[in-house]
mmCIF file of C-alpha atoms in Angstrom:
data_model
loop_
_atom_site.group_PDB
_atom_site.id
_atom_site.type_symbol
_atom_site.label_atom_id
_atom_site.label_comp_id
_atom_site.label_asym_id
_atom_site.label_seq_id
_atom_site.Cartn_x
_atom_site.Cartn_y
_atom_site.Cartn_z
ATOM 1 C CA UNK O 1 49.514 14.163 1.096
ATOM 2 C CA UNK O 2 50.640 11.515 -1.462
ATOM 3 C CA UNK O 3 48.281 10.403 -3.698
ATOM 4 C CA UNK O 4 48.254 7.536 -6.691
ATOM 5 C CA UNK O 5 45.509 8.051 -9.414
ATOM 6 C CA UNK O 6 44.814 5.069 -11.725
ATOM 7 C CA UNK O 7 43.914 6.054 -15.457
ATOM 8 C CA UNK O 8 42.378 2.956 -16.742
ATOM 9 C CA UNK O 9 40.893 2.538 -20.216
ATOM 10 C CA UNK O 10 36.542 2.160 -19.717
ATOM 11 C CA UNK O 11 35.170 -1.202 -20.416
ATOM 12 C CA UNK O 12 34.565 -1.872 -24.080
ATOM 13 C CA UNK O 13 37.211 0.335 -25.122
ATOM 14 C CA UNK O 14 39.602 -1.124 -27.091
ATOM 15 C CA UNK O 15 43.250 -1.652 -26.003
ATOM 16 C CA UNK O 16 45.452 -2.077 -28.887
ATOM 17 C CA UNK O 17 48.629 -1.819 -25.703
ATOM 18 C CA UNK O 18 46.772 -4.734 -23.993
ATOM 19 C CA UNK O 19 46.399 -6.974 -26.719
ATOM 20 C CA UNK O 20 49.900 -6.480 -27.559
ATOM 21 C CA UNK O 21 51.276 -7.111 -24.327
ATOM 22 C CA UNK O 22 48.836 -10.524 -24.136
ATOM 23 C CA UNK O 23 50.158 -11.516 -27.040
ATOM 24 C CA UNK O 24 53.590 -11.252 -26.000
ATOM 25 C CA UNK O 25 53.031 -13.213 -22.670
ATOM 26 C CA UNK O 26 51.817 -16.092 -24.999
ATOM 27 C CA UNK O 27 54.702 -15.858 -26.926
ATOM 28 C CA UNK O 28 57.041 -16.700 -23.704
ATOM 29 C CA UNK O 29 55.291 -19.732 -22.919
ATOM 30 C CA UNK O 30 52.834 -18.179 -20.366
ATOM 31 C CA UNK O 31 49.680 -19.477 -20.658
ATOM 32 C CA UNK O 32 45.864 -19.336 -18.599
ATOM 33 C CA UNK O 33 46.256 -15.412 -19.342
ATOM 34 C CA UNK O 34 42.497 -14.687 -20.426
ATOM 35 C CA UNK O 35 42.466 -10.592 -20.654
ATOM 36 C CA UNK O 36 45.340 -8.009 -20.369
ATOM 37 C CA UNK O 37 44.610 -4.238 -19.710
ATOM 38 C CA UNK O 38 47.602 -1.645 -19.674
ATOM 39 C CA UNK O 39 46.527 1.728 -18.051
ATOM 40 C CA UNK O 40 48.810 4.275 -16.129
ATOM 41 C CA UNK O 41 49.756 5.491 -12.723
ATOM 42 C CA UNK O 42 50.259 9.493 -11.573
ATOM 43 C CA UNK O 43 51.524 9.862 -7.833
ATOM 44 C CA UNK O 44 51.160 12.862 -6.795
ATOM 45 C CA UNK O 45 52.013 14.872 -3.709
ATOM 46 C CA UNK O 46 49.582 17.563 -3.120
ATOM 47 C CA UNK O 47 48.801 20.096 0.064
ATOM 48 C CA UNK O 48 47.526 18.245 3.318
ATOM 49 C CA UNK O 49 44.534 20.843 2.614
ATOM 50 C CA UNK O 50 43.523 19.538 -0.830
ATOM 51 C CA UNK O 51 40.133 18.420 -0.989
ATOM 52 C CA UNK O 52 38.596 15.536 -3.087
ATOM 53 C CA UNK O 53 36.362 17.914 -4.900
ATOM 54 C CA UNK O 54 39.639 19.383 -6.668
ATOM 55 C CA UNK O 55 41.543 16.294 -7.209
ATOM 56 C CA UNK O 56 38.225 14.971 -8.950
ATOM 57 C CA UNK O 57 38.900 18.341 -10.862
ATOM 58 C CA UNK O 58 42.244 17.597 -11.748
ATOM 59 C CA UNK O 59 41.341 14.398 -13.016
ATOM 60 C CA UNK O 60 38.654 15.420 -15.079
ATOM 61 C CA UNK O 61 40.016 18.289 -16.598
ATOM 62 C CA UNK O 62 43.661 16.593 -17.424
ATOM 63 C CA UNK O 63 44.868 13.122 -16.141
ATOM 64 C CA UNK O 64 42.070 11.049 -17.756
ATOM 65 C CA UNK O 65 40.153 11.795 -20.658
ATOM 66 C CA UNK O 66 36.599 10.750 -19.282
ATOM 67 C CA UNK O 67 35.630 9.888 -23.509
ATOM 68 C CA UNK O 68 37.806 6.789 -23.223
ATOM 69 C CA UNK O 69 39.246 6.450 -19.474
ATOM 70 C CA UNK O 70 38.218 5.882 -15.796
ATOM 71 C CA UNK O 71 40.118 7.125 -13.048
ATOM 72 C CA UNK O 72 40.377 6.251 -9.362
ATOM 73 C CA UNK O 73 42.310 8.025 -6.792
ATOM 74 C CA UNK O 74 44.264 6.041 -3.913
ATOM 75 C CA UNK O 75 45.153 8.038 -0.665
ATOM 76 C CA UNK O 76 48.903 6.196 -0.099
ATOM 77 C CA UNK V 1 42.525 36.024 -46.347
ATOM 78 C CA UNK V 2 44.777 36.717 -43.285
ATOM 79 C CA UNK V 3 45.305 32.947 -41.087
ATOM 80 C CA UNK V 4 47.595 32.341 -38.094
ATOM 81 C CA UNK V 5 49.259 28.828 -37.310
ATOM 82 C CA UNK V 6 49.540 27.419 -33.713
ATOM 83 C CA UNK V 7 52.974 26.764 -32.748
ATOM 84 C CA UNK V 8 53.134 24.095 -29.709
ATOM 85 C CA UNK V 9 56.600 23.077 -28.537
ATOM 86 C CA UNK V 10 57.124 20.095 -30.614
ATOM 87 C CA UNK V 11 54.508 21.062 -33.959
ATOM 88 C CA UNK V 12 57.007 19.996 -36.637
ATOM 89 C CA UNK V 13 54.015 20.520 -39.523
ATOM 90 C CA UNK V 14 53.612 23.639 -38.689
ATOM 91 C CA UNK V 15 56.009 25.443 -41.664
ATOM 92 C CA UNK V 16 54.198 22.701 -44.006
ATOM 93 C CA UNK V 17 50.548 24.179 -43.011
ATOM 94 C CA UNK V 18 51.727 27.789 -43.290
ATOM 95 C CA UNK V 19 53.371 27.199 -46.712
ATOM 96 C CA UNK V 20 50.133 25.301 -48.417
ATOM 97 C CA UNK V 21 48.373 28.670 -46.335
ATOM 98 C CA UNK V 22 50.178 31.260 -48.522
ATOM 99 C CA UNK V 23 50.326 29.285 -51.617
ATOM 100 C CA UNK V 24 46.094 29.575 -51.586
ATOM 101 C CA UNK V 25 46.022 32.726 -49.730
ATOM 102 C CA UNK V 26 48.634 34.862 -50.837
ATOM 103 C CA UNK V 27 49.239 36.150 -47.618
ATOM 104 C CA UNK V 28 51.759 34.734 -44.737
ATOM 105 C CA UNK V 29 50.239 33.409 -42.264
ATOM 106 C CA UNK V 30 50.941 34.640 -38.181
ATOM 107 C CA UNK V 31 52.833 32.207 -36.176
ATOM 108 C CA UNK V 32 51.559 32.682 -33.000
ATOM 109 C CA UNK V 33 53.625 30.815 -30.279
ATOM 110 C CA UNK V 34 51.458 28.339 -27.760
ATOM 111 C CA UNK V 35 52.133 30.880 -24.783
ATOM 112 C CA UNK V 36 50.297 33.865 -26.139
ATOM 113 C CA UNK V 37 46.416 34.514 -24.884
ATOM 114 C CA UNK V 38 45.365 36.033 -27.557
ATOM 115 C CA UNK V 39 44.727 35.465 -31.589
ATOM 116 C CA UNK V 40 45.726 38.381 -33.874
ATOM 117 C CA UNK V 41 42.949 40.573 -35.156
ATOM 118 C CA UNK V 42 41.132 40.232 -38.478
ATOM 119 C CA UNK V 43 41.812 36.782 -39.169
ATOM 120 C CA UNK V 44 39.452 34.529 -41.294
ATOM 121 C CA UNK V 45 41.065 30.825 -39.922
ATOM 122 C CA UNK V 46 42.889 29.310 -37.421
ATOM 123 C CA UNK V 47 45.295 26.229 -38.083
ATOM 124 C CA UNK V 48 46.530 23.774 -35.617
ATOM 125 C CA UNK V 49 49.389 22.142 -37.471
ATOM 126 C CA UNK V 50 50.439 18.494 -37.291
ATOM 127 C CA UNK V 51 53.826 16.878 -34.993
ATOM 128 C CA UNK V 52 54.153 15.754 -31.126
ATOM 129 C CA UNK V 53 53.147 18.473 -29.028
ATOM 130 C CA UNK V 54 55.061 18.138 -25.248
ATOM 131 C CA UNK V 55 56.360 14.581 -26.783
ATOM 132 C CA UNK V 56 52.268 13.305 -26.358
ATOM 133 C CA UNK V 57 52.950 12.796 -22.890
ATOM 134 C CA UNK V 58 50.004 11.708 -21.053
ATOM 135 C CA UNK V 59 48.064 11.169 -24.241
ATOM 136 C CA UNK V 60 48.388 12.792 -27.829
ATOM 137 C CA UNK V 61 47.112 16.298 -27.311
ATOM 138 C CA UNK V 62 46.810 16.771 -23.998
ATOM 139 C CA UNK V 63 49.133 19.126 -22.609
ATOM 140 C CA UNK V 64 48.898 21.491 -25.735
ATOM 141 C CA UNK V 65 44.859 21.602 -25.504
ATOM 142 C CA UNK V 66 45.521 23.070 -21.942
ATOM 143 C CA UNK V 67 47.947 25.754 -23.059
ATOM 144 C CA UNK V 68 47.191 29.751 -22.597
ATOM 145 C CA UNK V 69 45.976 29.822 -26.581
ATOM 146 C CA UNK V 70 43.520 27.513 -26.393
ATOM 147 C CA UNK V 71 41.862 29.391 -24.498
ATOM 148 C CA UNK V 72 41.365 32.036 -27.201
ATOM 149 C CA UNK V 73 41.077 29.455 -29.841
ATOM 150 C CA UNK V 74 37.866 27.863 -27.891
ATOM 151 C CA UNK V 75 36.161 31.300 -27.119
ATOM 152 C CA UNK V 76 37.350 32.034 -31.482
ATOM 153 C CA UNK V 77 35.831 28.743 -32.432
ATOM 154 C CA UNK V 78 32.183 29.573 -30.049
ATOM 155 C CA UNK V 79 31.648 32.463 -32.051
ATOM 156 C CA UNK V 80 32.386 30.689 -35.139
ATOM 157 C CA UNK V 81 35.552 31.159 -36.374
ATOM 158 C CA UNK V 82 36.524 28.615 -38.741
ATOM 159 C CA UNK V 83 39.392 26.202 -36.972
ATOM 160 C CA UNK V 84 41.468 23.245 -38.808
ATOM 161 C CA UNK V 85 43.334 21.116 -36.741
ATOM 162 C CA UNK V 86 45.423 18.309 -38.837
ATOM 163 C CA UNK V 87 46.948 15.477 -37.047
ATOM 164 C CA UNK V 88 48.138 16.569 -33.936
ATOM 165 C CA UNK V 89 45.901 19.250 -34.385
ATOM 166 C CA UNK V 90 42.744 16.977 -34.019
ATOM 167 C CA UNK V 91 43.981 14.906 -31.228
ATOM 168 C CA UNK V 92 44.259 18.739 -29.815
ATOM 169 C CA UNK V 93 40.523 19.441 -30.729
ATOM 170 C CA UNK V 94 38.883 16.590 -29.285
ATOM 171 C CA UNK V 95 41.129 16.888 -25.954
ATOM 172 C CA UNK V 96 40.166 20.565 -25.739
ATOM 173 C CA UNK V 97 36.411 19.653 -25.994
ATOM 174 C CA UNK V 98 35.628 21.280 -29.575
ATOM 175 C CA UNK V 99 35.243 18.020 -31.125
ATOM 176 C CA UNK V 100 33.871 14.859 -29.797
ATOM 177 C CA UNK V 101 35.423 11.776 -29.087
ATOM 178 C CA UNK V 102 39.318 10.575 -28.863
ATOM 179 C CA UNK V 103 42.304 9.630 -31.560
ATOM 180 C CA UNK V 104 43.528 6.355 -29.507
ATOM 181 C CA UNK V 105 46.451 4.417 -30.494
ATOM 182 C CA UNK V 106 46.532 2.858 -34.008
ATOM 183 C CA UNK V 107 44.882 -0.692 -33.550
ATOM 184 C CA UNK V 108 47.978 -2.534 -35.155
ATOM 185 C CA UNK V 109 50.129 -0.664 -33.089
ATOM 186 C CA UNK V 110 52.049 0.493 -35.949
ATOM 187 C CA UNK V 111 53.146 4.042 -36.885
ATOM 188 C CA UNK V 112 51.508 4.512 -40.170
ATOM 189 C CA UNK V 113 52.834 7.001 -43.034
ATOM 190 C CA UNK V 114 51.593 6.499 -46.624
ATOM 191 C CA UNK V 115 48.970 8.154 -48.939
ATOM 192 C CA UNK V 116 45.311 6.835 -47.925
ATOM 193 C CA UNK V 117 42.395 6.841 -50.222
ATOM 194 C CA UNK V 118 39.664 9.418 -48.321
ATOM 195 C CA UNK V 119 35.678 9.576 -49.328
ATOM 196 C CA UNK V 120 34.359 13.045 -49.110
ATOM 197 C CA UNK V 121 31.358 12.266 -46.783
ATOM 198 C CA UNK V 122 30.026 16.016 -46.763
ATOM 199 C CA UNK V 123 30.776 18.463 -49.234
ATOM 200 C CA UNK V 124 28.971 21.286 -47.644
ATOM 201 C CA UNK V 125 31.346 22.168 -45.211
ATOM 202 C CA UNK V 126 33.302 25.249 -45.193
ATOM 203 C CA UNK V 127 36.020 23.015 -46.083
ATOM 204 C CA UNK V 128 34.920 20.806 -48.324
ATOM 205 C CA UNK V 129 32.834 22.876 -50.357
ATOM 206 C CA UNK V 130 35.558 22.232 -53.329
ATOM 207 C CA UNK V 131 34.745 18.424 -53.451
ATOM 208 C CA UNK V 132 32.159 16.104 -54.481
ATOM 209 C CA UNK V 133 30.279 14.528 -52.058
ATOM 210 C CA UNK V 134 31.558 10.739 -52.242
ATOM 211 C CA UNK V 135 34.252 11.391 -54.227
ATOM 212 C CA UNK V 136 37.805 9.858 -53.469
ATOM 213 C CA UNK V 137 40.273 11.398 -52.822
ATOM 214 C CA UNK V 138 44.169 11.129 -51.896
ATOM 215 C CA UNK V 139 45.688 12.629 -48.866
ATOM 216 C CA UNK V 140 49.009 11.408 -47.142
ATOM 217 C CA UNK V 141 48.732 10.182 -43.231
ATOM 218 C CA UNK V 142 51.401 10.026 -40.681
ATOM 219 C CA UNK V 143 50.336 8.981 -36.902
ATOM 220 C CA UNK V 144 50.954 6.506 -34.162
ATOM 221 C CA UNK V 145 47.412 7.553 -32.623
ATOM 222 C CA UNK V 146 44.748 8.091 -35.315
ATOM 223 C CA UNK V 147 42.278 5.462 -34.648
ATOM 224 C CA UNK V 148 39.079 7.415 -33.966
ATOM 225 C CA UNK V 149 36.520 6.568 -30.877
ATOM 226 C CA UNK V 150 33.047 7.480 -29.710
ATOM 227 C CA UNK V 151 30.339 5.748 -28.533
ATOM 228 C CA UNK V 152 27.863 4.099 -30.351
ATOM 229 C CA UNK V 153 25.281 7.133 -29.899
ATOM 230 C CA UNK V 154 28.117 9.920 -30.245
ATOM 231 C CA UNK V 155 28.890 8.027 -33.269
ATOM 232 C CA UNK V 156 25.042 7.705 -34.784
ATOM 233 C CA UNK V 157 24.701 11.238 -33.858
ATOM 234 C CA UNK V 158 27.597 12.700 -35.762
ATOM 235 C CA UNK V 159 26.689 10.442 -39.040
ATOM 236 C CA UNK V 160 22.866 11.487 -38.599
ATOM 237 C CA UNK V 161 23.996 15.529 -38.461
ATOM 238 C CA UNK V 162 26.382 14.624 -41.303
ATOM 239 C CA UNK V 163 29.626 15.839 -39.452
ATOM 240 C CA UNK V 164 31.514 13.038 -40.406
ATOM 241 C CA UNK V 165 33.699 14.754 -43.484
ATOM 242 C CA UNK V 166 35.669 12.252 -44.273
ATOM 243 C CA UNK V 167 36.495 8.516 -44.548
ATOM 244 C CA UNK V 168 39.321 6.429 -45.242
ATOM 245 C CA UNK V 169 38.147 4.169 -48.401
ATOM 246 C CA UNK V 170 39.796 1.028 -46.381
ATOM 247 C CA UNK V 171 41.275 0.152 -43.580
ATOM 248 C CA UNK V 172 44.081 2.466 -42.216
ATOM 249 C CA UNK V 173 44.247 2.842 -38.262
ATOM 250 C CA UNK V 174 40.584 1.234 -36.481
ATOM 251 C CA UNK V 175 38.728 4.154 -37.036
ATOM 252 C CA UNK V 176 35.415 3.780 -35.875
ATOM 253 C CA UNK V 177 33.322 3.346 -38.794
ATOM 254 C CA UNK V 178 36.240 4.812 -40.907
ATOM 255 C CA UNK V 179 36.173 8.081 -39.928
ATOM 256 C CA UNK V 180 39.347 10.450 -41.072
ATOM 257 C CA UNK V 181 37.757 13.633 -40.519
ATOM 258 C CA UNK V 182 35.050 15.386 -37.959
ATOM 259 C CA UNK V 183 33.061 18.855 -38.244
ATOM 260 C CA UNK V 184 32.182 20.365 -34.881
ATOM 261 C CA UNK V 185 27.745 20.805 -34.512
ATOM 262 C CA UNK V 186 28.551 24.596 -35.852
ATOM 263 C CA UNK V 187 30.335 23.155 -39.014
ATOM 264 C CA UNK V 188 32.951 26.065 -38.373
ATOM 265 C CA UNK V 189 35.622 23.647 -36.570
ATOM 266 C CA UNK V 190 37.388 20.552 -38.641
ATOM 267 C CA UNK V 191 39.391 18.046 -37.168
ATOM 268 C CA UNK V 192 41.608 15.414 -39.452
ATOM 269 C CA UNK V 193 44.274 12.810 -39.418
ATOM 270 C CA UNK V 194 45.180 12.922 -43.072
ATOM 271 C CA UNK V 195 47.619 15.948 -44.125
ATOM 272 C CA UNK V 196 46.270 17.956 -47.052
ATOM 273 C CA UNK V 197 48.566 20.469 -46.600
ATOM 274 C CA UNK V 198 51.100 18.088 -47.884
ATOM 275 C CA UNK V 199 49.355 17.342 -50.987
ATOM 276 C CA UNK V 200 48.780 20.939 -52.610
ATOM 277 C CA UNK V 201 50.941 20.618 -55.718
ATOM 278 C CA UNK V 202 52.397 18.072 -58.319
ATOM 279 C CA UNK V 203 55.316 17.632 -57.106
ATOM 280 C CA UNK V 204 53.275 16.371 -54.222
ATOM 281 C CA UNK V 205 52.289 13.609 -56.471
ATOM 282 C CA UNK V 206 48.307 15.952 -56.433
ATOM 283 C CA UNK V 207 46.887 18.296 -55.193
ATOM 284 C CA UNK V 208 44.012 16.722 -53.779
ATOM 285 C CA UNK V 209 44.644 18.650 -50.471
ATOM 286 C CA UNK V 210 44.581 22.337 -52.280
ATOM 287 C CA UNK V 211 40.247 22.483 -52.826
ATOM 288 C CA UNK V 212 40.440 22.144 -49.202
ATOM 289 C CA UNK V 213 42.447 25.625 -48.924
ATOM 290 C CA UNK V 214 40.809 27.462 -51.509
ATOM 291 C CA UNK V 215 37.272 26.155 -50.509
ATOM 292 C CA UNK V 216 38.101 27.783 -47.279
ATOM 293 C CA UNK V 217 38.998 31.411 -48.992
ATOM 294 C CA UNK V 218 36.286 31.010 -50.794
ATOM 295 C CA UNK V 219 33.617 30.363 -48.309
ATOM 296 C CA UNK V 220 35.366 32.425 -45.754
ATOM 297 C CA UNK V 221 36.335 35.588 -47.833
ATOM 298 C CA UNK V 222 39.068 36.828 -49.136
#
């Protein structure tokens, strides 16, 4: 089973990557860009018999640090 | 006072940490490699040196705070072992859960590596015990991702239970409310971005980092 998990900074929290990015867009000319957000993607392939209960483990315990990020898993 | 250093693949402060050790100590310190599960016996601190553990893939700290010696450093630091992580060493804390909040990316983006001015918040510590409280102090930084976070309550909390041991005097990375340093509710486990092992003799340019060391043997034992 393939799955993508999106690590996404939490609301509020700042996003020094973001801004940086934003700023950059600007700089070529693009404009009507109101917010930018970087976060990260993990695919994964895991066992057919995997069940959500451990992939929330897995996400919790090392692809997102629940302080500062959110995570949400995609079943591709 | 016997000590043992941390050694993750990619530490590169750890040699630095273990030298400023056995300057104050007098006694080498045991490198114990990342892999091992358990701490040798009889020792009076644990050190989690500074550097780029696993390249900070997936986020500063990560990887290492998940390695077999954590393990033993956690179940160390719960009976109240006294712990030091410096740098890398923090961002290690706080992703292993013995420290709360996160060391995000510097908020100008920058990699920043020059001597800060530091406030002594609390002087009580087990650390800080050689310092006056509000005195300044100055202890070199070098990090990419030392710009502290909590939330607003995590962060009234830690002021109110005065576990905030140091601050930066001005502005060095977006730390919330300038915080440089953070004692665990037990006071037994620091966490800093600042370096004071590298500031431990003149040639140094101070020694502003040594009270920390021998506040430690002092409060700790010899």
């Amino acid at each position: 089973m393939k799955l993508r998990i999106f690590v996404t900074l939490k609301p509020g929290v700042l996003d020094p990557q973001g801004k940086a990015i934003h700023k950059a867009l600007g700089g070529l000319g693009f404009e009507g860009v109101n917010d930018v957000r970087a976060g990260k993607l993990i695919e994964m392939d895991v066992a057919d018999a995997t069940d959500d209960a451990a992939i929330d483990d897995m996400c919790k315990k090392l692809l997102a640090n629940t302080v500062i990020e959110n995570f949400r898993v995609e079943r591709v | 006072m016997k000590t043992a250093v941390i050694v993750f693949p990619g530490s590169n402060c750890d040699r630095d940490i273990a030298v400023a050790l056995e300057a104050v100590t007098g006694v080498k310190p045991a490198m114990v490699w990342h892999g091992e599960s358990e701490l040798p016996a009889g020792i009076g601190l644990v050190a989690l040196p500074g550097g780029f553990s696993y390249g900070d893939y997936l986020r500063s700290g990560a990887v290492a705070a998940r390695s077999a010696i954590m393990r033993a450093v956690v179940a160390a630091a719960d009976k109240g072992l006294p712990v030091l992580g410096i740098c890398n060493g923090f961002q290690v804390l706080t992703e292993a859960g013995l420290l709360p909040g996160a060391l995000m990316r510097n908020e100008g983006l920058d990699f920043v590596c020059r001597e800060v001015k530091l406030t002594v918040d609390n002087a009580q510590s087990a650390f800080t015990s050689r310092y006056a409280a509000g005195e300044e102090i100055v202890i070199p930084v070098a990090h990419h991702d030392g710009n502290y976070f909590a939330d607003q309550d995590t962060l009234d909390r830690i002021e109110g239970e005065g576990r905030v041991a140091f601050r930066y005097a001005g502005q060095v990375n977006g730390s919330a409310r300038d915080i440089a340093g953070v004692l665990n509710a037990g006071g037994n486990v620091l966490g800093m971005m600042p370096h004071p092992e590298r500031r431990i003799e003149a040639a140094h340019g101070g020694d502003d980092g040594r009270r920390l060391f021998e506040g430690l043997l002092e409060t700790v034992g010899a």
